[in-house]
Backbone as a chain_set.jsonl record, in Angstrom:
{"seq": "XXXXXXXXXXXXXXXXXXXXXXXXXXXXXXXXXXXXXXXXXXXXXXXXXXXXXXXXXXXXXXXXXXXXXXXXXXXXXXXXXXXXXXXXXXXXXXXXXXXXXXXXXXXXXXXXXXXXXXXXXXXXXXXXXXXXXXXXXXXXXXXXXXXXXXXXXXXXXXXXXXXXXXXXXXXXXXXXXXX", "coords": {"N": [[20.4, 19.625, -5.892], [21.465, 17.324, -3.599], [19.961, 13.492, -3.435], [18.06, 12.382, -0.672], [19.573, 10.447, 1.934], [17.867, 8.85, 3.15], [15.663, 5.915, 3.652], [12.937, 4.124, 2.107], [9.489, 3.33, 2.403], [6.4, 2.134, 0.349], [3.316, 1.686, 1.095], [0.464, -0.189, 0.127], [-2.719, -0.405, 0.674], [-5.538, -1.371, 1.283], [-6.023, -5.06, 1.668], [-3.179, -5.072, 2.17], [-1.958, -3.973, 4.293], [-4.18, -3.815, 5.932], [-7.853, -5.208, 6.511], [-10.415, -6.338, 5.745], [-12.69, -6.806, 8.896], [-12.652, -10.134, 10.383], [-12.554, -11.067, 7.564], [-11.264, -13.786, 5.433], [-7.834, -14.319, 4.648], [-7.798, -14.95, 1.895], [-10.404, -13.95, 0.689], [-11.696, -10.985, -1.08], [-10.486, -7.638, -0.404], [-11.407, -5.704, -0.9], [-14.479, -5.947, -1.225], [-15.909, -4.872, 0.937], [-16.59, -2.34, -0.477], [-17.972, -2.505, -2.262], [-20.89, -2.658, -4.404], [-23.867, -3.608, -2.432], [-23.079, -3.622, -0.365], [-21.37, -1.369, 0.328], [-20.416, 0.955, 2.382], [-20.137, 4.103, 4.231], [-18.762, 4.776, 5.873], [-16.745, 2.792, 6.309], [-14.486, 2.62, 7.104], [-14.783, 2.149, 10.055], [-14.942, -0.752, 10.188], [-12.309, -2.66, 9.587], [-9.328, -3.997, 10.4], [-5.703, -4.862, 11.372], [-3.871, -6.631, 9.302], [-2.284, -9.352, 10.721], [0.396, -8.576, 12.489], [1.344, -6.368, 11.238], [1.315, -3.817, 12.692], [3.578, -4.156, 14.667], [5.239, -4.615, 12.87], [5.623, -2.17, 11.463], [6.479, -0.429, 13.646], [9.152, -1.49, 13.859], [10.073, -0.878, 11.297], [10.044, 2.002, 11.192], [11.926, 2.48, 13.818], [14.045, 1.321, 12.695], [14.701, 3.507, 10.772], [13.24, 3.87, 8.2], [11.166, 6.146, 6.386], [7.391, 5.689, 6.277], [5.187, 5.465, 3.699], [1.62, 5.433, 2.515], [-0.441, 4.466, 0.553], [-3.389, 4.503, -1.76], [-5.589, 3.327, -3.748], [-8.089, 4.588, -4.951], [-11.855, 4.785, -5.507], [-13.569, 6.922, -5.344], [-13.272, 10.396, -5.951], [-11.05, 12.906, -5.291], [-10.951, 15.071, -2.082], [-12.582, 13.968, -0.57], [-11.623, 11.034, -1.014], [-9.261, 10.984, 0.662], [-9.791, 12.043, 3.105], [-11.197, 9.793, 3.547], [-9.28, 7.624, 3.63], [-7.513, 8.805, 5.375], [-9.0, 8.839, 7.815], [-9.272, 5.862, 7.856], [-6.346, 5.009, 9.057], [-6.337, 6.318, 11.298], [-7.985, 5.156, 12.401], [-7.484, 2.816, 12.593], [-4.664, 2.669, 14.313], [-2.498, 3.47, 13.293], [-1.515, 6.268, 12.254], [0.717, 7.286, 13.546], [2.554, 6.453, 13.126], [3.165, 6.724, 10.32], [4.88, 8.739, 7.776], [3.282, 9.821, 5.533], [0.201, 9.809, 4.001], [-1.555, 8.953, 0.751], [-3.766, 9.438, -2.082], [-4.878, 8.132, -5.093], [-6.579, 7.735, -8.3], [-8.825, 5.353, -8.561], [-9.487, 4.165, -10.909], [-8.122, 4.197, -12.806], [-5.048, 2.113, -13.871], [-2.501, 3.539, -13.988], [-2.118, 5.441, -12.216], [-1.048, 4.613, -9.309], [1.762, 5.174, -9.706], [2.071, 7.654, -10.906], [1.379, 8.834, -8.449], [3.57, 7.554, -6.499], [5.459, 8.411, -7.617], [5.683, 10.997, -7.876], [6.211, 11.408, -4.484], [8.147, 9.979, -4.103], [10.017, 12.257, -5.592], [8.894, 14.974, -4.436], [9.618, 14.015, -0.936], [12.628, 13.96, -1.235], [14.17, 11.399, -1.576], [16.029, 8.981, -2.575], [15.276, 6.859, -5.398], [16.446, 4.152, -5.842], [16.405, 3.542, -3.14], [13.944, 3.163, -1.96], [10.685, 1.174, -1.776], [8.147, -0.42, -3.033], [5.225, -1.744, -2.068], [2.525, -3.913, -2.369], [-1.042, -6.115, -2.863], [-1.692, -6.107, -5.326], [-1.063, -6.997, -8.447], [-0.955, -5.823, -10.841], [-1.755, -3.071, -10.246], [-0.219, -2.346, -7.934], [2.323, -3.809, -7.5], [3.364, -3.397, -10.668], [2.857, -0.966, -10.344], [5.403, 0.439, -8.986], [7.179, -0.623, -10.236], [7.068, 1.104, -12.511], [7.165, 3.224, -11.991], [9.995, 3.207, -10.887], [11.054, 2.391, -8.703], [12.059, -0.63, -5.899], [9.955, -3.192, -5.877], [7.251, -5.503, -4.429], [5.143, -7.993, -4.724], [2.711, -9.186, -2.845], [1.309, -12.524, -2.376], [-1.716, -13.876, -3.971], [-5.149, -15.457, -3.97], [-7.069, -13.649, -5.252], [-7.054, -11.029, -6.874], [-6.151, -9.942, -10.137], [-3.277, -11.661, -12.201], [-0.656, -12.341, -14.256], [-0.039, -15.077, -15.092], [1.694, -18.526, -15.823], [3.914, -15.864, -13.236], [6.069, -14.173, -14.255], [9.477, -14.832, -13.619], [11.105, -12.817, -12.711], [9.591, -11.326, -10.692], [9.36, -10.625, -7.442], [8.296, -11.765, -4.82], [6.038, -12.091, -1.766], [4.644, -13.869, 0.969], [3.322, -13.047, 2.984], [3.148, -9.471, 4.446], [4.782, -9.574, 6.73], [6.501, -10.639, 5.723], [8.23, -9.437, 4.113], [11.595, -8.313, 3.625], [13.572, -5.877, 3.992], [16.257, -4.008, 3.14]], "CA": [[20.226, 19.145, -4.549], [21.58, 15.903, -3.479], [18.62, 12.745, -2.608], [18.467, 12.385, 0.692], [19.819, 9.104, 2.098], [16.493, 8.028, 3.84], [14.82, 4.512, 2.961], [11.458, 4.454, 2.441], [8.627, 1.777, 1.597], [5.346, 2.917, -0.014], [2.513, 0.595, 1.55], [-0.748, -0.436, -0.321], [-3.376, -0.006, 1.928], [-6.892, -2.763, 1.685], [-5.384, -6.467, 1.656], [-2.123, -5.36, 2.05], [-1.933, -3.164, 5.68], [-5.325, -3.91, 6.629], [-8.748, -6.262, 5.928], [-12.565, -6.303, 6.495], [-12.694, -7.427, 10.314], [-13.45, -10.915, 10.139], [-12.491, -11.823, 6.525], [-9.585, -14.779, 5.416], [-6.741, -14.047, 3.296], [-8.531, -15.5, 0.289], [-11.087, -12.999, 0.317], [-11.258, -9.787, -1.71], [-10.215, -7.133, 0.426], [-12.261, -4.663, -1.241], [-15.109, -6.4, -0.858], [-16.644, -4.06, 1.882], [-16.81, -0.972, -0.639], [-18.727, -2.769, -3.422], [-22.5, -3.138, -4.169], [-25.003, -3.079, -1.758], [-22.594, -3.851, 0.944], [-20.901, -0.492, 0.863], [-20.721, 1.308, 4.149], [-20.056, 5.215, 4.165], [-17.918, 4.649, 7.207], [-16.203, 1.694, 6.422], [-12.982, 2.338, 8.091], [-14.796, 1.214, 11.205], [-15.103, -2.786, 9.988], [-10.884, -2.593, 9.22], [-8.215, -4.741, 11.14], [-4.74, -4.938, 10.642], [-2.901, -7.75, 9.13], [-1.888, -10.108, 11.781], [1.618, -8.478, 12.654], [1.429, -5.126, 10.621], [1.62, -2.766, 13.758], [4.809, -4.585, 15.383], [6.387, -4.574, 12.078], [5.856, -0.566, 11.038], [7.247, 0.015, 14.331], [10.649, -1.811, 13.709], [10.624, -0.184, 9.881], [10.571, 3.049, 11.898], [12.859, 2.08, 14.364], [15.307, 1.201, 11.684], [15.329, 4.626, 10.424], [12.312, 3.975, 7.1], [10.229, 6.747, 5.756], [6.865, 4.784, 6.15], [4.137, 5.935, 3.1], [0.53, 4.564, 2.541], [-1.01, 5.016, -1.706], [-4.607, 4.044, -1.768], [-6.239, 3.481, -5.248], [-9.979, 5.047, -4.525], [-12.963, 4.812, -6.567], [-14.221, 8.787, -4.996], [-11.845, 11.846, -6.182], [-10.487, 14.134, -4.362], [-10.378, 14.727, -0.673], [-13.081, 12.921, 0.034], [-10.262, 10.121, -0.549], [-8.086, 11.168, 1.179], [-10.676, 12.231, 4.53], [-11.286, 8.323, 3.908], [-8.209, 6.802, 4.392], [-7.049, 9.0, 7.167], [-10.055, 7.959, 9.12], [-8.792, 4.191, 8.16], [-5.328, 5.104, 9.505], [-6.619, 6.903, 12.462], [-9.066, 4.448, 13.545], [-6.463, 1.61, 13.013], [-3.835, 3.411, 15.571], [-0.845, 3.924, 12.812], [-1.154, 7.295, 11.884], [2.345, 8.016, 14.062], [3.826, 5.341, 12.464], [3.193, 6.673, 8.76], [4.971, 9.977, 7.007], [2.35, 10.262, 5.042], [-0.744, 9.007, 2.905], [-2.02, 9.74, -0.749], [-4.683, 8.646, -3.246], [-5.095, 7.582, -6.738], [-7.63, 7.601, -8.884], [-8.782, 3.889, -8.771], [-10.074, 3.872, -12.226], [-6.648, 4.491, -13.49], [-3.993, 1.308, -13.92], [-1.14, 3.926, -13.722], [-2.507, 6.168, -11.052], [-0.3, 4.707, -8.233], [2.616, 5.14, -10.335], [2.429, 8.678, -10.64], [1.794, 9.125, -6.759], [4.816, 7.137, -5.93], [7.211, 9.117, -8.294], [5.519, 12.491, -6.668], [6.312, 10.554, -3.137], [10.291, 10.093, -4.472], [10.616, 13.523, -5.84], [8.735, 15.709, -2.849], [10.474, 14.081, 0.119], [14.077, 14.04, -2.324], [14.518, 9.913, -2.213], [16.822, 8.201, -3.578], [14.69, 6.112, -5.431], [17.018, 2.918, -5.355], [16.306, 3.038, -1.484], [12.402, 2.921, -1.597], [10.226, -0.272, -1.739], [6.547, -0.424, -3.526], [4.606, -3.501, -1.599], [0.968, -4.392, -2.645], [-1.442, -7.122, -3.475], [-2.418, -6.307, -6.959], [-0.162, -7.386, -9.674], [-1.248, -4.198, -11.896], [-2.178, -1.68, -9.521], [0.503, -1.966, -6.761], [3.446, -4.045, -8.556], [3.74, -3.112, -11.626], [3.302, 0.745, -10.552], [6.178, 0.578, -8.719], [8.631, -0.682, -11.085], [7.28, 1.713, -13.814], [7.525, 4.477, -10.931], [11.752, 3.154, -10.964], [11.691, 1.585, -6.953], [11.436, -2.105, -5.773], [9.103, -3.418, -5.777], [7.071, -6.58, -3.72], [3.953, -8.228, -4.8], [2.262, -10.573, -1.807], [0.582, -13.133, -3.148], [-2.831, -14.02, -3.382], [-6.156, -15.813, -5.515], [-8.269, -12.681, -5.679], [-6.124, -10.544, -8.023], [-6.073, -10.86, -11.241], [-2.088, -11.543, -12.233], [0.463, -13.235, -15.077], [0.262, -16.681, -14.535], [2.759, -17.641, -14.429], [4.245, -15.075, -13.103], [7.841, -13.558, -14.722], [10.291, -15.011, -12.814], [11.609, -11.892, -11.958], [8.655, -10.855, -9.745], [9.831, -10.412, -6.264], [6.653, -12.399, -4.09], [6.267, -12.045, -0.733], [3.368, -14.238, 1.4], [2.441, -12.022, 4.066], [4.058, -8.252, 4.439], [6.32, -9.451, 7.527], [7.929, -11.552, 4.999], [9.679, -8.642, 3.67], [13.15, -8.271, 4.136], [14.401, -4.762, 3.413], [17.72, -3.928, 3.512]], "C": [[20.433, 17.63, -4.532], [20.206, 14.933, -2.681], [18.749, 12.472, -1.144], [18.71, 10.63, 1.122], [18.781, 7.818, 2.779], [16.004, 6.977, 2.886], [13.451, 5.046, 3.5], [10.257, 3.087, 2.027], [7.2, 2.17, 1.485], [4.367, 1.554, 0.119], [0.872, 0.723, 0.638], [-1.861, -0.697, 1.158], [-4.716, -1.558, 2.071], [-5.752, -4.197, 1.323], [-3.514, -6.767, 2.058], [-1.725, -5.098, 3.776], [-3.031, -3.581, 6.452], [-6.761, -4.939, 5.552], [-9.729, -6.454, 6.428], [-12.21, -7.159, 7.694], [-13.427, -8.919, 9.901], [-13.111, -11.713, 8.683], [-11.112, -12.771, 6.56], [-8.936, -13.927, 4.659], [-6.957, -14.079, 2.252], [-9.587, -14.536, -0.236], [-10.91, -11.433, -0.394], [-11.313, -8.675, -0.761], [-11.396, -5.693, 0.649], [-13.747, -4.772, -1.596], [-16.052, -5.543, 0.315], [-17.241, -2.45, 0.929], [-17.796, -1.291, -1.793], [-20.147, -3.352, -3.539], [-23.311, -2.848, -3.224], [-24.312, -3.045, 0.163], [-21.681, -2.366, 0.998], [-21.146, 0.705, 1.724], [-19.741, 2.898, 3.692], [-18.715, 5.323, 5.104], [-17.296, 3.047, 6.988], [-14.929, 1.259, 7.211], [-13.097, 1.322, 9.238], [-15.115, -0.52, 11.326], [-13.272, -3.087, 9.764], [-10.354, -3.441, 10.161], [-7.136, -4.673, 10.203], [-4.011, -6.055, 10.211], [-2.195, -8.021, 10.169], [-0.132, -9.381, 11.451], [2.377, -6.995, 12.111], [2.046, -4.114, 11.899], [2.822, -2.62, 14.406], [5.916, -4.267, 14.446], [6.198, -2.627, 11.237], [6.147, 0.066, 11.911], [8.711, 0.031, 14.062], [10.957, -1.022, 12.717], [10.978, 0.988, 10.434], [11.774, 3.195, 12.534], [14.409, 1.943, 13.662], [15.018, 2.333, 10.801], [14.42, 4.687, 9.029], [11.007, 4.718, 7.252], [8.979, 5.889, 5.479], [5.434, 5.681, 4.816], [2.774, 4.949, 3.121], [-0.245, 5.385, 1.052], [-2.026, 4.094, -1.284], [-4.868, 4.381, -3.221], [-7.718, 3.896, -4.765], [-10.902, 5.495, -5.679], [-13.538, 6.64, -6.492], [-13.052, 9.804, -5.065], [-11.806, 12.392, -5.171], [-10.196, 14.347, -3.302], [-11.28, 13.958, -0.079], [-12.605, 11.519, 0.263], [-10.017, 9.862, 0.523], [-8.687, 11.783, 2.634], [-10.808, 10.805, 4.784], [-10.251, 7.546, 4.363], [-7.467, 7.739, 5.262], [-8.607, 8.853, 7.979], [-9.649, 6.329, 9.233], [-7.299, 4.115, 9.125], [-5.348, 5.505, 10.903], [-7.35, 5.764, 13.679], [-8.117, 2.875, 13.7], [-5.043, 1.906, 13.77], [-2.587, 3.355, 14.733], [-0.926, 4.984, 12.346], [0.361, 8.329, 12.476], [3.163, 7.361, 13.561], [4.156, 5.707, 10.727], [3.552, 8.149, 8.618], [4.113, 10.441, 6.289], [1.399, 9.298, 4.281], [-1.546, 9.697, 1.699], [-2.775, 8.731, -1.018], [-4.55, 8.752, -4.551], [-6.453, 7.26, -7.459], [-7.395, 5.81, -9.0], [-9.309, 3.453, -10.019], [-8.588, 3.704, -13.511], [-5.309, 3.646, -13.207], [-2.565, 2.281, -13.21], [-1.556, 5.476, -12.511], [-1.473, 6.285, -9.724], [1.369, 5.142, -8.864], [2.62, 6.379, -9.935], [2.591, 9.251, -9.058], [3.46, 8.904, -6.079], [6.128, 7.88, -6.785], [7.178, 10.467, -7.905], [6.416, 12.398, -5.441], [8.131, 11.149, -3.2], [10.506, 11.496, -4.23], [10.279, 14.655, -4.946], [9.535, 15.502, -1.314], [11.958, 13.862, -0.192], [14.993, 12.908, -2.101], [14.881, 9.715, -3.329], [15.469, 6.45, -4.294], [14.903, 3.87, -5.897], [16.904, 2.303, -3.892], [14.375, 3.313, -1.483], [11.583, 1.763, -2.465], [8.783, 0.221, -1.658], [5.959, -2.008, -2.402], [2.913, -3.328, -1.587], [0.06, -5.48, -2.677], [-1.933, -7.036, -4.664], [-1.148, -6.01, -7.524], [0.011, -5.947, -10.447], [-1.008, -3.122, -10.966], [-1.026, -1.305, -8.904], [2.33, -2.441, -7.685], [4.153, -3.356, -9.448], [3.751, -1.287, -11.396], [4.493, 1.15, -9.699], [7.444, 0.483, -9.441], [8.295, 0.281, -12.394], [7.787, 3.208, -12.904], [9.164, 4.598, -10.654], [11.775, 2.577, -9.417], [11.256, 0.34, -7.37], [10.461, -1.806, -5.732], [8.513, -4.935, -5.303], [5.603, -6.555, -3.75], [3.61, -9.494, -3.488], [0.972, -11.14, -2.476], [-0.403, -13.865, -2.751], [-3.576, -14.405, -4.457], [-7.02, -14.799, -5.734], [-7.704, -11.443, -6.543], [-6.141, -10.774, -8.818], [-4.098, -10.246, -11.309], [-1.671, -12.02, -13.339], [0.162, -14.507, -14.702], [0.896, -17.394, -16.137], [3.311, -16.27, -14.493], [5.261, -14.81, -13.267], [7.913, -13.632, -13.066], [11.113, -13.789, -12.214], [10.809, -10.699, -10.645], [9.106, -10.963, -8.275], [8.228, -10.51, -5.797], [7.258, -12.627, -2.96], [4.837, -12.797, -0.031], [2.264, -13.429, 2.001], [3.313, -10.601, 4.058], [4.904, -8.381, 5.518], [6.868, -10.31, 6.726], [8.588, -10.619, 4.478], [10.877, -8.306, 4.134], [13.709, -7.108, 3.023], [15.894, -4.639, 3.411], [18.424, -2.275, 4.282]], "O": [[19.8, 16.828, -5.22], [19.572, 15.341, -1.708], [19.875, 12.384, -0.655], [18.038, 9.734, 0.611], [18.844, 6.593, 2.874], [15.936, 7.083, 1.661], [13.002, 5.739, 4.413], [10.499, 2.075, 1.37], [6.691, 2.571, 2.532], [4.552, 0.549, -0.566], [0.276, 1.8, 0.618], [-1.627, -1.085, 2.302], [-4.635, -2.501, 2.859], [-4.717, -4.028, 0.678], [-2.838, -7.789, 2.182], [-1.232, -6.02, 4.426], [-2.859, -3.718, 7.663], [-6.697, -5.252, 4.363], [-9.887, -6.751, 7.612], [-11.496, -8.151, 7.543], [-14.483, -8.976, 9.272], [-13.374, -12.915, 8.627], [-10.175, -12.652, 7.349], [-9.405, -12.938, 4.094], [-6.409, -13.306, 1.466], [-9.68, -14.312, -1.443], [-9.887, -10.802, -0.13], [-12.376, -8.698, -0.14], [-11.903, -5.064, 1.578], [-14.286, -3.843, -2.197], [-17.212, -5.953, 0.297], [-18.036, -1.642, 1.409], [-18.427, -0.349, -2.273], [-20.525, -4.337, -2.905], [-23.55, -1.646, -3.114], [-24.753, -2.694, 1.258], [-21.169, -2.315, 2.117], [-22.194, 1.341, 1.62], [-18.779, 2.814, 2.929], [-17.761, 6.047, 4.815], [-17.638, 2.211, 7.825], [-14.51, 0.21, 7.699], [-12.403, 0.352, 9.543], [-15.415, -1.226, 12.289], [-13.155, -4.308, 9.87], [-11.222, -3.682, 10.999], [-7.17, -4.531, 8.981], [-3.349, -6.487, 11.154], [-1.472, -7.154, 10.66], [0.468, -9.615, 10.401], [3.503, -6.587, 12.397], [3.224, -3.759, 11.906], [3.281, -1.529, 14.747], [7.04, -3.856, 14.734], [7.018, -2.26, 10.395], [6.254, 1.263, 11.643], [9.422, 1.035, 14.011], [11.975, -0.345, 12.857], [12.17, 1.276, 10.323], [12.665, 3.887, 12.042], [15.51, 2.348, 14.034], [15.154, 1.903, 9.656], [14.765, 5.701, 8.422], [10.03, 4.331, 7.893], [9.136, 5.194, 4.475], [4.776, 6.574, 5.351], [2.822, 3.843, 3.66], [-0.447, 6.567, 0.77], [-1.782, 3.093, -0.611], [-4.498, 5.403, -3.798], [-8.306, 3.077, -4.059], [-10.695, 6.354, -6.536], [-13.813, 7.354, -7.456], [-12.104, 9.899, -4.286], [-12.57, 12.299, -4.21], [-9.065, 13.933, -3.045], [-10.948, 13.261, 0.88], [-12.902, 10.842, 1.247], [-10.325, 8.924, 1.258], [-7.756, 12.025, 3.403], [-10.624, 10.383, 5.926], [-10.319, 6.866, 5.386], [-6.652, 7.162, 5.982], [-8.517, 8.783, 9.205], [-9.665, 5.663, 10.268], [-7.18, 3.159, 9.891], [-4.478, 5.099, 11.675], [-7.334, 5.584, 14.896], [-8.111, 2.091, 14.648], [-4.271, 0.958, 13.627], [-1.542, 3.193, 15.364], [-0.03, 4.94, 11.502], [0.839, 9.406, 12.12], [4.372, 7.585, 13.509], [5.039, 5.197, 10.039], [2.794, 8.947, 9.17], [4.051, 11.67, 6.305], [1.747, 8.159, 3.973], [-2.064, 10.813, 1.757], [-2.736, 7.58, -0.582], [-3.958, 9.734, -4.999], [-7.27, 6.473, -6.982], [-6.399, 5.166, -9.33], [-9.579, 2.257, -10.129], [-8.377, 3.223, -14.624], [-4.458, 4.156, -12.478], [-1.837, 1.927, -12.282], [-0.766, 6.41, -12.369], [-1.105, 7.323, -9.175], [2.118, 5.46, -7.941], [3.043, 6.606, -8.801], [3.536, 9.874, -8.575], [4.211, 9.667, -5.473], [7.341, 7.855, -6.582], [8.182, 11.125, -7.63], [7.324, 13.219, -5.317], [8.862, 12.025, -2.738], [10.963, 11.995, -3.202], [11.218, 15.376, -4.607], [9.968, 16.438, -0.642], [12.591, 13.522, 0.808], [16.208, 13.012, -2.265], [14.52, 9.97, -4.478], [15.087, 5.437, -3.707], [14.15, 2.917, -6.094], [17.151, 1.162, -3.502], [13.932, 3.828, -0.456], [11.835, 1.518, -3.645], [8.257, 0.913, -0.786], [6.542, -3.082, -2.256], [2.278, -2.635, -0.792], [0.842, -6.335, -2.262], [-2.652, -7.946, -5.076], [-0.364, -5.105, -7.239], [1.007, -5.228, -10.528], [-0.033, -2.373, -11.036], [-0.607, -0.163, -9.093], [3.15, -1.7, -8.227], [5.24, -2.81, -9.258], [4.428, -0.498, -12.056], [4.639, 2.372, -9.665], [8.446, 1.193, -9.353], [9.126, 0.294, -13.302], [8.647, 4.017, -13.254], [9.683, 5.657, -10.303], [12.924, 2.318, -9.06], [10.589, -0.008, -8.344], [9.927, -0.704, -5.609], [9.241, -5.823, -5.746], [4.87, -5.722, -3.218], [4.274, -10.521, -3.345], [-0.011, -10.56, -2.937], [-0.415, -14.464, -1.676], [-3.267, -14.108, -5.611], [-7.897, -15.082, -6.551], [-8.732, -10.836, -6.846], [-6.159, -11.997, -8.956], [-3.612, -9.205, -10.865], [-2.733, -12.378, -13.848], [0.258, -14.685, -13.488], [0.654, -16.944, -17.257], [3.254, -15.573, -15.506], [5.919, -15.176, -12.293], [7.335, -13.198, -12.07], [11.757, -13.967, -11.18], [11.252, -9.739, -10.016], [9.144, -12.189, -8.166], [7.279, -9.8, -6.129], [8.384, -13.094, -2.783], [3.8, -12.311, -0.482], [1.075, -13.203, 1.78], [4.4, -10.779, 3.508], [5.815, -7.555, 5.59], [7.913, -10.809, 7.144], [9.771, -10.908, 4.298], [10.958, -7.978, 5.317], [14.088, -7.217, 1.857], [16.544, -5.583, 3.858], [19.613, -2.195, 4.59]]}, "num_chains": 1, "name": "protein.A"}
């Protein structure tokens, strides 16, 4: 069976799509799920990155398969009940083909998702684009997964420093420029 010619771009979900209501850029995103501050219902503290909504319209618009890979500390579907309540309650669930989880304990976790991702909807995986804020988690599991890949950059991460020049860094996620 030939891949199908669809582009696609597999979105990281806390710091990258969305961010505790209220917090800066500088802050850890994940920060709402840890210690004494974690909230059962957290979805409902969420906002979206200034510009996110306008720009996963256009990706649509221009004809891109939109995904969403969450790394999550809780197995199973309880996951995956969690971030579609984050998707739901932040009004892009029409805008996204789909969303998966990853064991968040597990470096190469998103990796395997995103090469599931490829090989279930039958992407070409020269036309699909990883974008995250963690160096390890989101980055690097994209290029071991075989797609681009686009780290946005940030001090609460741990990363390379420096960072191999061949890292493809992006500030904010409308700085990407797909093709």
């Amino acid at each position: 069976m030939s891949k199908d010619n669809a582009k696609a771009v597999i979105f990281d979900g806390d710091g990258t799509l969305w961010r505790p209501t209220g917090a800066d850029k500088n802050s850890r995103p994940d920060s709402i799920y840890k210690g004494d501050q974690v909230e059962k219902h957290s979805h409902n503290n969420l906002s979206l990155v200034d510009g996110v909504y306008d720009f996963l319209k256009n990706l649509r618009a221009c004809g891109y398969k939109i995904f969403i890979v969450s790394a999550h500390p809780v197995p199973g579907p309880e996951a995956l009940e969690e971030l579609k309540a984050k998707i739901v309650n932040l009004n892009i669930k029409r805008l996204v083909d789909g969303f998966f989880c990853s064991d968040g304990s597990d470096r190469n976790g998103k990796m395997y998702v995103i090469r599931d991702i490829v090989r279930d909807f039958n992407l070409d995986a020269r036309n699909v684009y990883m974008v995250g804020d963690s160096y390890y988690y989101d980055y690097e599991a994209g290029i071991n997964a075989g797609v681009n890949s686009f780290f946005i950059k940030n001090d609460y991460c741990k990363q390379p420093v420096p960072l191999p020049d061949d890292v493809q860094v992006i500030d904010v996620i409308t700085d990407l420029a797909v093709e």
